[in-house]
Short mmCIF file of C-alpha atoms in Angstrom, two decimals:
data_model
loop_
_atom_site.label_atom_id
_atom_site.label_comp_id
_atom_site.label_asym_id
_atom_site.label_seq_id
_atom_site.Cartn_x
_atom_site.Cartn_y
_atom_site.Cartn_z
CA UNK A 4 11.63 -13.75 19.17
CA UNK A 5 13.46 -14.72 15.99
CA UNK A 6 13.61 -18.34 17.17
CA UNK A 7 9.85 -18.49 17.60
CA UNK A 8 9.39 -17.06 14.08
CA UNK A 9 11.89 -19.51 12.61
CA UNK A 10 10.11 -22.41 14.28
CA UNK A 11 6.65 -21.20 13.20
CA UNK A 12 7.72 -21.07 9.53
CA UNK A 13 10.08 -24.06 9.51
CA UNK A 14 13.09 -21.92 8.63
CA UNK A 15 15.69 -24.03 10.45
CA UNK A 16 18.15 -22.93 13.12
CA UNK A 17 18.78 -19.22 13.68
CA UNK A 18 22.40 -18.39 12.87
CA UNK A 19 22.51 -14.82 14.17
CA UNK A 20 20.17 -12.19 15.65
CA UNK A 21 17.82 -10.73 13.10
CA UNK A 22 18.59 -7.26 11.72
CA UNK A 23 15.97 -4.50 11.39
CA UNK A 24 15.33 -3.35 7.82
CA UNK A 25 14.71 0.36 7.33
CA UNK A 26 12.02 1.76 5.08
CA UNK A 27 8.71 0.27 6.18
CA UNK A 28 6.38 2.84 7.72
CA UNK A 29 3.43 0.61 8.45
CA UNK A 30 5.10 -2.62 9.57
CA UNK A 31 8.38 -3.70 11.16
CA UNK A 32 10.67 -5.82 8.97
CA UNK A 33 13.81 -7.81 9.78
CA UNK A 34 16.41 -9.81 7.83
CA UNK A 35 16.83 -13.25 9.38
CA UNK A 36 19.59 -15.74 8.56
CA UNK A 37 18.97 -19.40 9.37
CA UNK A 38 20.39 -22.77 8.42
CA UNK A 39 17.92 -22.88 5.51
CA UNK A 40 18.53 -19.47 4.00
CA UNK A 41 17.92 -15.75 4.48
CA UNK A 42 14.44 -14.38 5.00
CA UNK A 43 12.47 -11.15 5.21
CA UNK A 44 10.27 -11.24 8.32
CA UNK A 45 7.42 -8.76 8.63
CA UNK A 46 5.40 -8.12 11.80
CA UNK A 47 2.04 -6.79 10.70
CA UNK A 48 0.62 -3.70 12.34
CA UNK A 49 -2.82 -5.26 12.18
CA UNK A 50 -6.26 -4.74 13.62
CA UNK A 51 -8.18 -7.52 15.38
CA UNK A 52 -11.43 -6.32 13.81
CA UNK A 53 -13.28 -8.58 11.37
CA UNK A 54 -12.80 -6.24 8.40
CA UNK A 55 -9.02 -6.56 8.67
CA UNK A 56 -9.07 -10.34 8.26
CA UNK A 57 -11.55 -10.13 5.38
CA UNK A 58 -9.21 -7.74 3.55
CA UNK A 59 -6.17 -9.81 4.45
CA UNK A 60 -7.66 -13.01 3.01
CA UNK A 61 -8.19 -11.26 -0.32
CA UNK A 62 -4.63 -9.91 -0.26
CA UNK A 63 -3.19 -13.36 0.42
CA UNK A 64 -5.21 -14.87 -2.44
CA UNK A 65 -4.03 -12.20 -4.88
CA UNK A 66 -0.43 -12.63 -3.77
CA UNK A 67 -0.45 -16.41 -4.10
CA UNK A 68 -2.11 -16.19 -7.51
CA UNK A 69 0.51 -13.68 -8.70
CA UNK A 70 3.34 -15.89 -7.48
CA UNK A 71 1.81 -18.94 -9.18
CA UNK A 72 1.63 -16.94 -12.41
CA UNK A 73 5.34 -16.17 -12.22
CA UNK A 74 5.30 -12.52 -11.32
CA UNK A 75 8.66 -10.98 -10.35
CA UNK A 76 8.25 -11.07 -6.57
CA UNK A 77 9.82 -12.77 -3.53
CA UNK A 78 8.64 -16.28 -2.71
CA UNK A 79 6.14 -16.24 0.17
CA UNK A 80 6.69 -18.83 2.91
CA UNK A 81 3.79 -20.79 4.39
CA UNK A 82 3.82 -21.19 8.21
CA UNK A 83 3.50 -24.69 9.66
CA UNK A 84 0.30 -23.83 11.55
CA UNK A 85 -1.23 -20.82 9.75
CA UNK A 86 -3.69 -18.50 11.43
CA UNK A 87 -4.67 -17.58 7.84
CA UNK A 88 -2.92 -18.17 4.51
CA UNK A 89 0.76 -17.15 4.89
CA UNK A 90 0.06 -15.67 8.35
CA UNK A 91 1.39 -16.94 11.69
CA UNK A 92 0.18 -15.70 15.07
CA UNK A 93 2.98 -16.04 17.61
CA UNK A 94 2.48 -15.59 21.34
CA UNK A 95 5.20 -14.29 23.64
CA UNK A 96 3.87 -13.92 27.17
CA UNK A 97 0.53 -12.13 26.98
CA UNK A 98 1.20 -10.62 23.54
CA UNK A 99 0.19 -12.19 20.22
CA UNK A 100 1.79 -10.80 17.06
CA UNK A 101 1.17 -11.67 13.42
CA UNK A 102 4.05 -12.41 11.05
CA UNK A 103 4.70 -12.97 7.36
CA UNK A 104 7.90 -14.38 5.87
CA UNK A 105 9.32 -14.11 2.35
CA UNK A 106 12.53 -15.29 0.79
CA UNK A 107 15.20 -12.60 1.07
CA UNK A 108 16.71 -11.04 -2.06
CA UNK A 109 19.80 -8.85 -2.01
CA UNK A 110 19.19 -5.59 -3.79
CA UNK A 111 18.43 -1.93 -3.32
CA UNK A 112 15.34 0.25 -3.57
CA UNK A 113 14.59 1.36 -7.09
CA UNK A 114 16.70 4.33 -8.16
CA UNK A 115 17.01 3.72 -11.90
CA UNK A 116 14.29 4.18 -14.49
CA UNK A 117 11.95 1.18 -14.26
CA UNK A 118 8.95 2.99 -15.75
CA UNK A 119 8.68 0.72 -18.81
CA UNK A 120 9.02 -2.39 -16.65
CA UNK A 121 6.38 -1.30 -14.19
CA UNK A 122 3.89 -0.39 -16.92
CA UNK A 123 4.24 -3.79 -18.59
CA UNK A 124 4.12 -5.58 -15.23
CA UNK A 125 0.88 -3.78 -14.32
CA UNK A 126 -0.73 -4.72 -17.63
CA UNK A 127 -0.01 -8.38 -16.96
CA UNK A 128 -1.22 -8.14 -13.36
CA UNK A 129 -4.45 -6.47 -14.47
CA UNK A 130 -5.52 -9.55 -16.40
CA UNK A 131 -6.96 -10.87 -13.14
CA UNK A 132 -10.54 -9.62 -12.89
CA UNK A 133 -11.73 -8.55 -9.46
CA UNK A 134 -13.81 -10.95 -7.37
CA UNK A 135 -15.01 -8.04 -5.23
CA UNK A 136 -15.44 -4.32 -5.72
CA UNK A 137 -13.03 -1.48 -4.91
CA UNK A 138 -13.47 0.30 -1.59
CA UNK A 139 -16.55 2.43 -1.14
CA UNK A 140 -16.76 6.20 -1.36
CA UNK A 141 -14.45 8.28 0.86
CA UNK A 142 -15.88 9.72 4.07
CA UNK A 143 -18.00 12.85 3.59
CA UNK A 144 -16.68 16.16 4.91
CA UNK A 145 -19.49 16.15 7.49
CA UNK A 146 -17.96 13.06 9.09
CA UNK A 147 -14.54 14.71 9.18
CA UNK A 148 -16.10 17.68 11.00
CA UNK A 149 -17.67 15.35 13.56
CA UNK A 150 -14.30 13.74 14.28
CA UNK A 151 -12.57 17.09 14.64
CA UNK A 152 -15.29 18.56 16.85
CA UNK A 153 -14.52 15.87 19.46
CA UNK A 154 -11.21 17.41 20.49
CA UNK A 155 -10.55 21.02 19.49
CA UNK A 156 -6.77 21.54 19.59
CA UNK A 157 -3.89 22.59 17.35
CA UNK A 158 -3.89 19.27 15.48
CA UNK A 159 -7.61 19.26 14.70
CA UNK A 160 -7.38 22.91 13.67
CA UNK A 161 -4.59 22.00 11.23
CA UNK A 162 -6.67 19.15 9.80
CA UNK A 163 -9.73 21.40 9.54
CA UNK A 164 -7.79 23.74 7.24
CA UNK A 165 -7.68 20.90 4.69
CA UNK A 166 -11.43 20.23 4.65
CA UNK A 167 -11.98 22.23 1.42
CA UNK A 168 -9.41 19.94 -0.22
CA UNK A 169 -11.18 16.88 1.18
CA UNK A 170 -14.47 18.12 -0.29
CA UNK A 171 -12.90 18.86 -3.70
CA UNK A 172 -11.16 15.48 -3.86
CA UNK A 173 -14.24 13.58 -2.80
CA UNK A 174 -16.24 15.19 -5.60
CA UNK A 175 -13.72 13.81 -8.11
CA UNK A 176 -13.11 10.42 -6.49
CA UNK A 177 -15.75 8.38 -8.29
CA UNK A 178 -15.23 5.79 -11.01
CA UNK A 179 -17.00 5.93 -14.39
CA UNK A 180 -19.11 2.89 -15.18
CA UNK A 181 -16.69 1.70 -17.86
CA UNK A 182 -13.63 1.55 -15.61
CA UNK A 183 -12.10 -1.91 -15.10
CA UNK A 184 -12.21 -3.63 -11.66
CA UNK A 185 -9.18 -5.89 -11.14
CA UNK A 186 -7.54 -7.71 -8.24
CA UNK A 187 -4.09 -6.20 -7.99
CA UNK A 188 -1.18 -5.07 -5.80
CA UNK A 189 -2.60 -1.59 -4.97
CA UNK A 190 0.68 -0.19 -3.58
CA UNK A 191 3.06 -0.12 -6.55
CA UNK A 192 5.54 2.68 -5.87
CA UNK A 193 9.34 3.09 -6.07
CA UNK A 194 10.06 1.97 -2.51
CA UNK A 195 8.17 -1.28 -3.17
CA UNK A 196 10.37 -2.14 -6.15
CA UNK A 197 13.65 -3.88 -5.30
CA UNK A 198 16.40 -3.80 -7.90
CA UNK A 199 18.32 -7.09 -7.88
CA UNK A 200 20.97 -8.66 -10.09
CA UNK A 201 18.21 -10.71 -11.75
CA UNK A 202 15.98 -7.68 -12.37
CA UNK A 203 13.31 -5.71 -10.46
CA UNK A 204 11.03 -7.40 -7.93
CA UNK A 205 7.69 -6.13 -6.64
CA UNK A 206 7.48 -6.25 -2.82
CA UNK A 207 4.81 -5.83 -0.13
CA UNK A 208 1.69 -7.59 -1.38
CA UNK A 209 -0.20 -7.60 1.93
CA UNK A 210 -2.37 -4.66 0.84
CA UNK A 211 -3.46 -6.31 -2.42
CA UNK A 212 -7.12 -6.41 -3.40
CA UNK A 213 -9.75 -4.95 -5.75
CA UNK A 214 -8.99 -1.70 -7.55
CA UNK A 215 -9.84 -0.04 -10.85
CA UNK A 216 -7.06 -0.72 -13.34
CA UNK A 217 -7.17 2.88 -14.60
CA UNK A 218 -6.70 4.25 -11.09
CA UNK A 219 -3.73 2.07 -10.28
CA UNK A 220 -2.08 2.86 -13.61
CA UNK A 221 -2.30 6.64 -13.24
CA UNK A 222 -1.20 6.45 -9.60
CA UNK A 223 1.87 4.46 -10.66
CA UNK A 224 2.62 6.90 -13.49
CA UNK A 225 2.56 9.77 -10.99
CA UNK A 226 4.71 7.93 -8.43
CA UNK A 227 7.35 6.78 -10.92
CA UNK A 228 7.64 10.19 -12.56
CA UNK A 229 8.31 12.09 -9.32
CA UNK A 230 4.76 13.46 -9.13
CA UNK A 231 4.76 14.14 -12.85
CA UNK A 232 8.00 16.10 -12.90
CA UNK A 233 9.60 13.55 -15.26
CA UNK A 234 7.30 13.76 -18.27
CA UNK A 235 9.17 11.02 -20.16
CA UNK A 236 8.85 8.54 -17.28
CA UNK A 237 5.12 9.31 -16.94
CA UNK A 238 4.63 8.64 -20.65
CA UNK A 239 6.70 5.42 -20.55
CA UNK A 240 4.51 3.94 -17.81
CA UNK A 241 1.36 4.61 -19.82
CA UNK A 242 2.81 3.58 -23.19
CA UNK A 243 4.40 0.36 -21.92
CA UNK A 244 1.07 -0.53 -20.29
CA UNK A 245 -0.68 -0.03 -23.62
CA UNK A 246 2.04 -1.94 -25.44
CA UNK A 247 1.49 -4.91 -23.12
CA UNK A 248 -2.24 -4.98 -23.87
CA UNK A 249 -3.62 -2.55 -21.29
CA UNK A 250 -6.11 0.22 -21.97
CA UNK A 251 -5.13 3.89 -21.83
CA UNK A 252 -7.19 5.81 -19.23
CA UNK A 253 -9.36 8.66 -20.47
CA UNK A 254 -8.01 12.21 -20.24
CA UNK A 255 -10.17 13.17 -17.27
CA UNK A 256 -9.46 14.16 -13.64
CA UNK A 257 -11.47 11.08 -12.58
CA UNK A 258 -8.65 8.93 -13.98
CA UNK A 259 -6.55 10.18 -11.05
CA UNK A 260 -9.24 9.60 -8.43
CA UNK A 261 -7.42 6.50 -7.18
CA UNK A 262 -4.49 8.64 -6.04
CA UNK A 263 -6.82 11.08 -4.31
CA UNK A 264 -8.57 8.19 -2.56
CA UNK A 265 -5.25 6.86 -1.24
CA UNK A 266 -4.59 10.20 0.40
CA UNK A 267 -8.18 10.57 1.67
CA UNK A 268 -8.32 7.07 3.12
CA UNK A 269 -4.84 7.19 4.61
CA UNK A 270 -5.42 10.58 6.20
CA UNK A 271 -8.76 9.51 7.67
CA UNK A 272 -7.15 6.41 9.18
CA UNK A 273 -4.35 8.48 10.70
CA UNK A 274 -6.79 11.03 12.09
CA UNK A 275 -8.68 8.21 13.83
CA UNK A 276 -5.43 6.92 15.31
CA UNK A 277 -4.35 10.40 16.37
CA UNK A 278 -7.71 10.95 18.10
CA UNK A 279 -7.48 7.65 19.95
CA UNK A 280 -10.14 5.74 18.00
CA UNK A 281 -7.83 2.80 17.30
CA UNK A 282 -5.82 0.69 19.80
CA UNK A 283 -2.30 2.02 19.21
CA UNK A 284 0.70 2.76 21.38
CA UNK A 285 1.45 6.32 22.52
CA UNK A 286 4.31 6.48 19.99
CA UNK A 287 2.04 5.30 17.17
CA UNK A 288 -0.60 7.83 18.17
CA UNK A 289 1.95 10.64 18.16
CA UNK A 290 3.29 9.58 14.75
CA UNK A 291 -0.26 9.56 13.38
CA UNK A 292 -0.52 13.33 13.92
CA UNK A 293 2.43 13.95 11.60
CA UNK A 294 1.45 11.33 9.04
CA UNK A 295 -2.13 12.62 8.76
CA UNK A 296 -0.96 16.13 7.95
CA UNK A 297 1.61 14.84 5.45
CA UNK A 298 -1.08 12.92 3.58
CA UNK A 299 -3.38 15.92 3.52
CA UNK A 300 -0.56 18.10 2.20
CA UNK A 301 0.04 15.52 -0.55
CA UNK A 302 -3.68 15.60 -1.34
CA UNK A 303 -3.61 19.38 -1.75
CA UNK A 304 -0.54 19.21 -3.99
CA UNK A 305 -2.16 16.56 -6.17
CA UNK A 306 -5.28 18.65 -6.65
CA UNK A 307 -3.16 21.52 -7.96
CA UNK A 308 -1.53 19.18 -10.51
CA UNK A 309 -4.65 17.43 -11.83
CA UNK A 310 -5.08 19.59 -14.92
CA UNK A 311 -1.44 19.12 -15.87
CA UNK A 312 -1.58 15.33 -15.39
CA UNK A 313 -4.85 15.07 -17.29
CA UNK A 314 -3.38 16.69 -20.39
CA UNK A 315 -0.70 13.99 -20.48
CA UNK A 316 -3.32 11.31 -21.12
CA UNK A 317 -4.50 12.96 -24.36
#
């Protein structure tokens, strides 16, 4: 398969079998060495529904704009015959898979304190105003109940126990009128920052799109402070963002609604997969059971920390 990918992206001759890269939960990634360099190859776990391509086109536009503006990120590679910007559909037998390729950089996942860097980087990224609007409201609890009523079992009973948390989070997860819509990365977290000899790089732009700047900032502050445990790192993210021209979010639980919405949306998606509402393999369906409950547990934990996090914005 690596030869078909190399040919589709004009990468030259394959020098050795590609090597799987650990870490990605949503998509498979390999390191590929060819006569023209070393590359990161990602096979997208995509949907063939129209909404997926609409979202992908926005993500590709944001990524290409960020690269053109000199953001610290790997160089994306254009396929010779794109199915969409940066995207190649490659057929092997009856199966068609979608691939992205980026230039490979040697490094390691972020383990040092990059909180000041990430705050300043976000402020620069947030200068791009959104062309669209952030995702709509999370699914009401009534819809969750309908999904769970379809198949009463141990899994749906476990999900049902989190419905009070879903209701509480949904009540908070709205944006004030004066929040700032931007086109941005939307998945800035420690495992998407690669530390290299030349400095940190921001990876995995295929989920980019419209978001409220305040929501992404607070989400990043939580992620890069170990869920708020490292008070100094939390403050550095916010202060470096302000120092680079960004606006400090208000001291309100709604400033953290973006984090709650990530957990709500991700858990809903995994529940659909677990219940068989999306075309996935048996292994993917089984994994969705675990992932859904993990996201809901994270949602509950976040709700218990909201008051503490809010005080840190004062």
